[in-house]
PDB file of C-alpha atoms in Angstrom:
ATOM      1  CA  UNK Y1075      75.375 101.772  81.253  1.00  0.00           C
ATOM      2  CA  UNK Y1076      77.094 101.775  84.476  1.00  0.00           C
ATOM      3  CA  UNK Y1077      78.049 105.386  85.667  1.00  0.00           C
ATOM      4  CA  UNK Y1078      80.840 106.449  88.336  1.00  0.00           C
ATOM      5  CA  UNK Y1079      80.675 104.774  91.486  1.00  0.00           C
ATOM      6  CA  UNK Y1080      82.675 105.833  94.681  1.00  0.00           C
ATOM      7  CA  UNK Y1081      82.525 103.215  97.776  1.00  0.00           C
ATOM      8  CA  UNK Y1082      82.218 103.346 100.760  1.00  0.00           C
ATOM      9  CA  UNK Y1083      79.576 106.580 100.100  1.00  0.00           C
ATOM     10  CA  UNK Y1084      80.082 107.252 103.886  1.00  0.00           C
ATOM     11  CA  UNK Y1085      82.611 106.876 105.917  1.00  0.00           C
ATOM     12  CA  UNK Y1086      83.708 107.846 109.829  1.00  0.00           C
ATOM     13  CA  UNK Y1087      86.948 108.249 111.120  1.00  0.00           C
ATOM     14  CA  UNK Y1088      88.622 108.842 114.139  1.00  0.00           C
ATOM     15  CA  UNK Y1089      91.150 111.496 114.234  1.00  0.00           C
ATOM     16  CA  UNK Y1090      94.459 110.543 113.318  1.00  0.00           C
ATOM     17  CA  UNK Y1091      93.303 107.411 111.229  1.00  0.00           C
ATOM     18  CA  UNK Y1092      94.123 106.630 107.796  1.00  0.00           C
ATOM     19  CA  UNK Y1093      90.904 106.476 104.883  1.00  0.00           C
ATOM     20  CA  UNK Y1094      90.952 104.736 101.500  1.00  0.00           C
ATOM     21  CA  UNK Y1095      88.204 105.897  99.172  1.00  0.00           C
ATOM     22  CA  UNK Y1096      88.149 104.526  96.292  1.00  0.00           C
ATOM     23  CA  UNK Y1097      86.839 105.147  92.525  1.00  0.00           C
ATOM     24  CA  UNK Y1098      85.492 103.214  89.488  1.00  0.00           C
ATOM     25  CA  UNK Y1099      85.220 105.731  86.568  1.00  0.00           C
ATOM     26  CA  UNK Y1100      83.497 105.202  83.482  1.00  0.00           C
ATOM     27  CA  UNK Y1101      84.807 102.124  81.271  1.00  0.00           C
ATOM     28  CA  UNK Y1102      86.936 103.282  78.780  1.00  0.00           C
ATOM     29  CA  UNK Y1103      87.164 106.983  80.544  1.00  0.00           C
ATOM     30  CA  UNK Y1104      90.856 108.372  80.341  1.00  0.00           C
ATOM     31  CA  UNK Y1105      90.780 111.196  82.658  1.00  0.00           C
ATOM     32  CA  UNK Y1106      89.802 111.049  85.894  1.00  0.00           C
ATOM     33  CA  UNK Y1107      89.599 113.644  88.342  1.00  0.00           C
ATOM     34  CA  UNK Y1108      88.776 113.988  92.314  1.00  0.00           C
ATOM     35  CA  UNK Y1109      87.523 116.917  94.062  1.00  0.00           C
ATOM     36  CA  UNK Y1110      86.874 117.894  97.844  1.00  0.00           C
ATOM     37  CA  UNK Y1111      83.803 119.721  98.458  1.00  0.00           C
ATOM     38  CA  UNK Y1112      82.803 121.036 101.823  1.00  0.00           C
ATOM     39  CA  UNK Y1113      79.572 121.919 103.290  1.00  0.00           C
ATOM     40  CA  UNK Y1114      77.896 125.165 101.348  1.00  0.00           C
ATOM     41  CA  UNK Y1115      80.377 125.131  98.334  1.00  0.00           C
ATOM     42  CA  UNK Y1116      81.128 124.338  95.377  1.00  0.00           C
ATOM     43  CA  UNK Y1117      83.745 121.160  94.096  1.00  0.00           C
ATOM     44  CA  UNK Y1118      87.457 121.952  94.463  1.00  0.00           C
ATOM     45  CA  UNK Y1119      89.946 120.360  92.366  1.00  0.00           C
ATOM     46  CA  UNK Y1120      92.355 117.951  93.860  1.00  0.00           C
ATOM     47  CA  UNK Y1121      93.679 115.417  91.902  1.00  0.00           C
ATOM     48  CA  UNK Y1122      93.678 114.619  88.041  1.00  0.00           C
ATOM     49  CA  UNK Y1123      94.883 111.595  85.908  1.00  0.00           C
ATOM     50  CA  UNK Y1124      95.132 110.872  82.580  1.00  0.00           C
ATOM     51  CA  UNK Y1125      95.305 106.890  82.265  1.00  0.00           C
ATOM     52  CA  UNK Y1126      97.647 106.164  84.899  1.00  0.00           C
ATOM     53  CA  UNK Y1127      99.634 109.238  84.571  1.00  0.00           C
ATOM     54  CA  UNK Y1128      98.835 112.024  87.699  1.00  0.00           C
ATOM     55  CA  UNK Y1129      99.111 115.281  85.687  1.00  0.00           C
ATOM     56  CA  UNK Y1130      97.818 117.489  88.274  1.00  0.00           C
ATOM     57  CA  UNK Y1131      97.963 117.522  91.873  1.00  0.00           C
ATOM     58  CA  UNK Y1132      98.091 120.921  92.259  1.00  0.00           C
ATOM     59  CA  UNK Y1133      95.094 120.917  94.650  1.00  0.00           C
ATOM     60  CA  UNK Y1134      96.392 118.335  97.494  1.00  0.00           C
ATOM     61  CA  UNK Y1135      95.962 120.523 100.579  1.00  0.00           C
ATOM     62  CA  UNK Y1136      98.656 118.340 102.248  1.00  0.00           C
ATOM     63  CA  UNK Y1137     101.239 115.959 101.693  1.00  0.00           C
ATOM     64  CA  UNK Y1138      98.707 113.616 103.810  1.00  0.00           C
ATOM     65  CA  UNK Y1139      96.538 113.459 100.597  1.00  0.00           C
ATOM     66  CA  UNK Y1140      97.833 110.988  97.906  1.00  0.00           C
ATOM     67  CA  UNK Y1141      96.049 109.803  95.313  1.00  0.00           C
ATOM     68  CA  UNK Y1142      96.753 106.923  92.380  1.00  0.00           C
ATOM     69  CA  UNK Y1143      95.568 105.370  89.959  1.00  0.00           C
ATOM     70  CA  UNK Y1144      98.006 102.182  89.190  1.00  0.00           C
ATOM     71  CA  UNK Y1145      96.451 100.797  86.282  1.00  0.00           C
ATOM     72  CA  UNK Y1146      94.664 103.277  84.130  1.00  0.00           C
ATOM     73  CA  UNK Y1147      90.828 102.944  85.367  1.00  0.00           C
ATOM     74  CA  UNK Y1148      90.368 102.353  89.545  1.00  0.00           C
ATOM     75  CA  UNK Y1149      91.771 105.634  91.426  1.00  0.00           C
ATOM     76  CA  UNK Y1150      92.102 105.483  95.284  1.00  0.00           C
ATOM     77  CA  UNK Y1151      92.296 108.404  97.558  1.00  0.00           C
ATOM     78  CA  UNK Y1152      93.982 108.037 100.518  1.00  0.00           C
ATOM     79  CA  UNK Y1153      94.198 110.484 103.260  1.00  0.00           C
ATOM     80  CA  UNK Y1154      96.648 109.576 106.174  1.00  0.00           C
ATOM     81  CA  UNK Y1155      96.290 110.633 109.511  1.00  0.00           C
ATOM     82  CA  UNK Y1156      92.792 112.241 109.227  1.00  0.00           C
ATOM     83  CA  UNK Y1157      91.983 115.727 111.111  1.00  0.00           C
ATOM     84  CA  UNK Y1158      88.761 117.164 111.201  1.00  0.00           C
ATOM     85  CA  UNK Y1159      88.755 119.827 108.228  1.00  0.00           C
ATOM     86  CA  UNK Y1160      89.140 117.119 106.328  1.00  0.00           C
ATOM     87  CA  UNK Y1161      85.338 116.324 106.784  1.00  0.00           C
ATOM     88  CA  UNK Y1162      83.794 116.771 103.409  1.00  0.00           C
ATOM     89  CA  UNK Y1163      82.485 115.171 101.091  1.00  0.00           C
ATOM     90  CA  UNK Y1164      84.910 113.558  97.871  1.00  0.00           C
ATOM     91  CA  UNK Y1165      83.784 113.736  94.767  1.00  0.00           C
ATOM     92  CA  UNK Y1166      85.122 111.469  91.444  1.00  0.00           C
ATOM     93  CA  UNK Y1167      84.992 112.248  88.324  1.00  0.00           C
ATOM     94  CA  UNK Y1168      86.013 110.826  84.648  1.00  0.00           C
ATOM     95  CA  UNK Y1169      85.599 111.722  81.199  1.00  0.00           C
ATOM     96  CA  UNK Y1170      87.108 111.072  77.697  1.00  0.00           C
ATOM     97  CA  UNK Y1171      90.481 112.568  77.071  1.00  0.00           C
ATOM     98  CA  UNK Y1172      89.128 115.575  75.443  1.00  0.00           C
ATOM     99  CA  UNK Y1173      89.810 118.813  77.584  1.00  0.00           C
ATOM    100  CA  UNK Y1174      86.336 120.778  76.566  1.00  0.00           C
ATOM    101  CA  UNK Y1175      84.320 117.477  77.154  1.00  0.00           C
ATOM    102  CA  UNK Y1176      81.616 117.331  80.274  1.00  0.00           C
ATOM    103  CA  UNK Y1177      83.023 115.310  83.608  1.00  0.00           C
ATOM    104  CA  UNK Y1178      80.701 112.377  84.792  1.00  0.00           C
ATOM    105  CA  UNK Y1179      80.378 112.695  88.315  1.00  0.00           C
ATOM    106  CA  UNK Y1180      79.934 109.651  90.774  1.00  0.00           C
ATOM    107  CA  UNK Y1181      77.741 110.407  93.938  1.00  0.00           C
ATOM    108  CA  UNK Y1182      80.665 111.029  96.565  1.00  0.00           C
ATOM    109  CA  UNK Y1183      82.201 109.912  99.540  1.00  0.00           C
ATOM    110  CA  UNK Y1184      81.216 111.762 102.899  1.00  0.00           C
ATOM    111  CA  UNK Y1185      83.748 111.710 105.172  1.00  0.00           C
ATOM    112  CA  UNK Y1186      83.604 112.444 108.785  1.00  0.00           C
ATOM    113  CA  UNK Y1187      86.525 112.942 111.208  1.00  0.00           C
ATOM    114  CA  UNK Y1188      85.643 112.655 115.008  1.00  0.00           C
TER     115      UNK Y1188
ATOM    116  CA  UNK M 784      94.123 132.021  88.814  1.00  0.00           C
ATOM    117  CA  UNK M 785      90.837 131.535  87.625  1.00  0.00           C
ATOM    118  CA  UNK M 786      87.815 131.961  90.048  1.00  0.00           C
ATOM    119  CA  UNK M 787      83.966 131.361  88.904  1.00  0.00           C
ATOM    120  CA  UNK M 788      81.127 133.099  90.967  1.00  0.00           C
ATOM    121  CA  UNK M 789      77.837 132.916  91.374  1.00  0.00           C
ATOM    122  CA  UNK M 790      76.284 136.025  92.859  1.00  0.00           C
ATOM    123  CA  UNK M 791      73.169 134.390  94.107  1.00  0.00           C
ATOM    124  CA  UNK M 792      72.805 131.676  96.817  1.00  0.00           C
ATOM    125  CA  UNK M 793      69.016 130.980  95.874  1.00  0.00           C
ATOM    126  CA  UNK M 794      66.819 132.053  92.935  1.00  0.00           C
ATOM    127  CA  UNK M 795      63.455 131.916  93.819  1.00  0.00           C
ATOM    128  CA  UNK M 796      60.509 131.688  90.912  1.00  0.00           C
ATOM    129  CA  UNK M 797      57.338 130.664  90.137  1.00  0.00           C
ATOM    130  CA  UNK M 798      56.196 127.647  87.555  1.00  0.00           C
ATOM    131  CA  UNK M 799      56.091 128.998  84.034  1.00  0.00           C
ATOM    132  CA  UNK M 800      57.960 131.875  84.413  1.00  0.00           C
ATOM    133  CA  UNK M 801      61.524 132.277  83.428  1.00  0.00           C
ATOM    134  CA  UNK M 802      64.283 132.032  85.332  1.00  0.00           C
ATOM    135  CA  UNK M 803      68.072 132.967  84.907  1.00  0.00           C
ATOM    136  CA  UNK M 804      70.810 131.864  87.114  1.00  0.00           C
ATOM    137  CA  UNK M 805      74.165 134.237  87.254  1.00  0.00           C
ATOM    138  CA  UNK M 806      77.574 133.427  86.361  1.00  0.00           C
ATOM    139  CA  UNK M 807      80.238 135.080  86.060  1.00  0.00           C
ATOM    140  CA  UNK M 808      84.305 133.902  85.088  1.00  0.00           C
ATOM    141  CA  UNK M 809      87.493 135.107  85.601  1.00  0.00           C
ATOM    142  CA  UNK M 810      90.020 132.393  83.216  1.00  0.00           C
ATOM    143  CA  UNK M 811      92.628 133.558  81.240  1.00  0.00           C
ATOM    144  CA  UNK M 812      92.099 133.134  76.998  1.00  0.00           C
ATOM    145  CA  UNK M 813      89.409 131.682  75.857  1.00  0.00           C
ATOM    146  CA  UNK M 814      87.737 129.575  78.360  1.00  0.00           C
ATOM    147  CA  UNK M 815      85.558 126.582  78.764  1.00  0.00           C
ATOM    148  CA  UNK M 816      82.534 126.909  80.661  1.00  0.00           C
ATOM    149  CA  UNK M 817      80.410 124.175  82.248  1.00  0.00           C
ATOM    150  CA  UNK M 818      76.717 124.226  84.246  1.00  0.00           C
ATOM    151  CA  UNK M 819      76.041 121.503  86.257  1.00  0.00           C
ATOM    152  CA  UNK M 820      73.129 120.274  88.373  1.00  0.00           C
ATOM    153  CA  UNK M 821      72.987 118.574  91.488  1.00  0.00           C
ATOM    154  CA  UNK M 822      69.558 117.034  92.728  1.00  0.00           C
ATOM    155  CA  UNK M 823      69.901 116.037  96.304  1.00  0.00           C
ATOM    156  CA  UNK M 824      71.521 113.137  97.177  1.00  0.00           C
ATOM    157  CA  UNK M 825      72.555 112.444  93.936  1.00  0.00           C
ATOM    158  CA  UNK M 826      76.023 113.428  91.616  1.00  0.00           C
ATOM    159  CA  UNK M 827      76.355 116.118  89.536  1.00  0.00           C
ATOM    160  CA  UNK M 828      75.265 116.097  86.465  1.00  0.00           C
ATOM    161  CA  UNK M 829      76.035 117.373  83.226  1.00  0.00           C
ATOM    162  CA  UNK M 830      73.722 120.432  81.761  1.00  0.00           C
ATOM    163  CA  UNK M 831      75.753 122.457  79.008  1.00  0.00           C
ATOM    164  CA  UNK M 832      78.894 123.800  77.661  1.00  0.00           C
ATOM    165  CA  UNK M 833      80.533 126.374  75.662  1.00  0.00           C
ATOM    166  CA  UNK M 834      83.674 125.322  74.152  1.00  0.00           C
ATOM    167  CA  UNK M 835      83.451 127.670  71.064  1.00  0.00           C
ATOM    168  CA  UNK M 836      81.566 129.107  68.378  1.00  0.00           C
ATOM    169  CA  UNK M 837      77.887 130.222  69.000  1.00  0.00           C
ATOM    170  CA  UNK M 838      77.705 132.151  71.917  1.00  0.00           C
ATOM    171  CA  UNK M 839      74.083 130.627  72.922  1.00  0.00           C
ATOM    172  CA  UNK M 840      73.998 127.398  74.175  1.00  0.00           C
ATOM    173  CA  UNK M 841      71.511 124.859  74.383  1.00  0.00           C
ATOM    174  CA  UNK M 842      71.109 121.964  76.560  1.00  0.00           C
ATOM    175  CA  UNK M 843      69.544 119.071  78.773  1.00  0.00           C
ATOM    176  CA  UNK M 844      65.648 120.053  79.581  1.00  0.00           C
ATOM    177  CA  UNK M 845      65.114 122.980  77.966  1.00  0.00           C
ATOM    178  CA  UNK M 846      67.968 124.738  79.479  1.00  0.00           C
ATOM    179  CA  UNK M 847      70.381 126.937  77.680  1.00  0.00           C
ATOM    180  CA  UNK M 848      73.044 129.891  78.465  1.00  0.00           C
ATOM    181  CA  UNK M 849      74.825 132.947  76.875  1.00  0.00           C
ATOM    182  CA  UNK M 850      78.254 133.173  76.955  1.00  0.00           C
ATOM    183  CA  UNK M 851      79.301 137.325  77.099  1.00  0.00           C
ATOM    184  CA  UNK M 852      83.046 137.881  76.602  1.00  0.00           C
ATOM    185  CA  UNK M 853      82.551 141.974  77.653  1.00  0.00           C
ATOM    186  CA  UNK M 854      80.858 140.912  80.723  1.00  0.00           C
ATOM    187  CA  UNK M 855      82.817 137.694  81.476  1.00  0.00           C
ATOM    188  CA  UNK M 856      79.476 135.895  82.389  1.00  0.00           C
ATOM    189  CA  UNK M 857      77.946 132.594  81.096  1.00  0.00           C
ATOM    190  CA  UNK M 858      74.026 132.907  82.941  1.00  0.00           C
ATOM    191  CA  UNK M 859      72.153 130.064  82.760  1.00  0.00           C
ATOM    192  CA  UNK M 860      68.512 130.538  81.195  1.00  0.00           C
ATOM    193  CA  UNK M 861      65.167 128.506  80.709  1.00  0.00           C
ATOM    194  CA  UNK M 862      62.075 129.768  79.227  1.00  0.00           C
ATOM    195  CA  UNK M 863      59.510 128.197  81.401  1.00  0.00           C
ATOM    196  CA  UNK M 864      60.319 126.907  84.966  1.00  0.00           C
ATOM    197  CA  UNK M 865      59.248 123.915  86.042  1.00  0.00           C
ATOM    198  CA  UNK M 866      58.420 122.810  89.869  1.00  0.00           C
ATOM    199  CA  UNK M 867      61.083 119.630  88.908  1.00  0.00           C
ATOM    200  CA  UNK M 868      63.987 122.254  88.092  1.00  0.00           C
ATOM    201  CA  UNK M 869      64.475 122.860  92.071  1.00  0.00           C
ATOM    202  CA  UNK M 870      67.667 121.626  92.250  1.00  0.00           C
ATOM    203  CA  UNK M 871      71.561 123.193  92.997  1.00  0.00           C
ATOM    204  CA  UNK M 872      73.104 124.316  89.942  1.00  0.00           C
ATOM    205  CA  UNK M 873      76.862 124.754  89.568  1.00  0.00           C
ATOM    206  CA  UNK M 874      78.448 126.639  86.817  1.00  0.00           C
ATOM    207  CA  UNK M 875      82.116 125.826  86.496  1.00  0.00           C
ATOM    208  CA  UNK M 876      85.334 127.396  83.498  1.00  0.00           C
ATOM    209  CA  UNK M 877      88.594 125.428  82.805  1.00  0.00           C
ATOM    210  CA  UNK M 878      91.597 127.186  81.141  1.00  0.00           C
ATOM    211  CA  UNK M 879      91.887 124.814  78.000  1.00  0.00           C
ATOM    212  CA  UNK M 880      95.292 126.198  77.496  1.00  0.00           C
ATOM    213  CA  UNK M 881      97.820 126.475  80.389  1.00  0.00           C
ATOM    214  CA  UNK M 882      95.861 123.662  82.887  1.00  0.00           C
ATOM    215  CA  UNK M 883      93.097 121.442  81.113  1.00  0.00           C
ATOM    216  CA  UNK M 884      92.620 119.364  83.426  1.00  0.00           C
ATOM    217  CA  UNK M 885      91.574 121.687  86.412  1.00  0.00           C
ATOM    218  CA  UNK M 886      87.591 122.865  86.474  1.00  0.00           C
ATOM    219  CA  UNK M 887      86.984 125.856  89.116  1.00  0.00           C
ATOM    220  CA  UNK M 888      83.196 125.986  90.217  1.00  0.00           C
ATOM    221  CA  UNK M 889      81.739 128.337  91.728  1.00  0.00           C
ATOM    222  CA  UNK M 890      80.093 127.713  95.099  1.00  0.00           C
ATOM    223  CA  UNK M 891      76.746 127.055  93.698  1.00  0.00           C
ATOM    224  CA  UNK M 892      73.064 128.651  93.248  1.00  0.00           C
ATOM    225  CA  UNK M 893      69.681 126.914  95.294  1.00  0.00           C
ATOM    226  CA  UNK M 894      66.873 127.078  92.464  1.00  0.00           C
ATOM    227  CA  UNK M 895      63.303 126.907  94.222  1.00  0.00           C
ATOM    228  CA  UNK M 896      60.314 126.931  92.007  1.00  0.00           C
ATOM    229  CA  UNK M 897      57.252 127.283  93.126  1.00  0.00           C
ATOM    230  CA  UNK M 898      54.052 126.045  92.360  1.00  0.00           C
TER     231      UNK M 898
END
C-alpha cells in the first residue's frame, strides 16, 4: 500500500518568502506528526495531531511555523517569512492512535533558504 | 525533559561479525523506546520497540535490542552483520505518560560494514 508522501521533496526559497509543505499520511492514520531535522542530527519534534486536533506544538521554534491539519488526514506546514536556519530537511510522520505504536515516516522535504 | 544519546557517530565492523549500536535514555517512568533506520535517500524506517514486558526485543532483519532499566540504555544488537546493514540508525524514547505524542531521537549512529 501507499506509504507517507511529502511534496514538493525539495524546495528553494529566498529569504523572507513564505513555504507550504505539505503531507499525505497513511489512510486511515490518526496521528500525525512533523519533525525538523538538520544536517548531522537526529529528527526533532515539531508538530503533532491527532485527527484534526493539534495536541502538541510544543516544538515550533517560532511563531513563523504553523502547522494544520483541517480535515483529519492532509497536514500542511507552513513557514512564513523564511530565514536561513530554517534550512533543513522536514520530516512527516503518521501512525495509528496508539501511543507505543512505530511512526511511518515519509521521505522529507529539503528546504533551502538563500 | 527527556534526551536520547547515542555515544557513537560510526560503528565500524566486518561481515559476519556482530555488531552493537549504543543507546542510552533519559525519560521519566517507564518509557517507550524506538530504533529506526535510515538508508540514504530514503525515510526512516521502522526496526523495533519496547513498550513493555520482555526486556529483549526482536525485530526487522535479524535485529534485536536489550532494554536495561539500571543502565538506562536500549543497544541495538545483531548476530551476524551483513554488508546491506550499512545504513544510519536512530534510536528514539517517548514518555507514554505526561507527552505521548512527542519522540526524542538521538542524533544518530553511521553503521559501515565491511566486506
Amino acid at each position: 500500500g501507499a506509504g507517507v508522501s511529502q511534496s514538493p521533496r525539495y524546495k528553494v526559497a529566498k529569504r523572507g518568502q513564505d513555504v507550504a509543505l505539505r503531507c499525505d499520511p497513511i489512510s486511515g492514520h490518526v496521528s500525525l506528526f512533523w519533525y525538523q531535522q538538520a544536517l548531522g542530527q537526529g529528527p526533532e519534534f515539531l508538530t503533532y495531531f491527532q485527527n484534526e486536533a493539534q495536541l502538541d506544538k510544543s516544538g515550533l521554534p517560532s511563531d513563523r511555523f504553523f502547522a494544520e491539519r483541517p480535515e483529519g488526514s492532509v497536514s500542511t506546514l507552513k513557514i512564513q517569512r523564511t530565514q536561513q536556519e530554517d534550512s533543513a530537511v522536514y520530516l512527516c510522520a503518521s501512525s495509528t492512535s496508539s501511543s507505543y505504536n512505530e511512526q511511518f515516516f515519509g521521505p522529507g522535504t529539503r528546504l533551502t533558504v538563500l | 525533559a527527556q534526551s536520547v544519546a547515542q555515544p557513537e557517530d560510526q560503528v565500524n565492523v566486518a561481515e559476519g561479525n556482530p555488531l552493537t549500536v549504543k543507546c542510552t535514555y533519559s525519560v521519566s517512568g517507564n518509557p517507550y523506546l524506538f530504533w529506526y533506520v535510515q538508508y540514504p535517500n530514503r525515510g526512516l524506517q521502522f526496526l523495533l520497540k519496547y513498550i513493555t514486558g520482555d526486556n529483549l526485543v526482536k525485530g526487522s532483519y535479524g535485529f534485536e535490542a536489550e532494554f536495561n532499566k539500571s543502565q538506562t540504555s536500549f543497544h541495538l544488537k545483531k548476530p551476524s552483520a551483513l554488508v546491506s546493514d550499512s545504513a544510519l540508525y536512530f534510536c528514539a524514547g517517548r514518555d507514554p505518560y505526561t507527552n505521548a505524542g512527542k519522540s526524542t531521537f538521538g542524533d544518530g549512529t553511521t553503521l559501515t560494514v565491511k566486506p
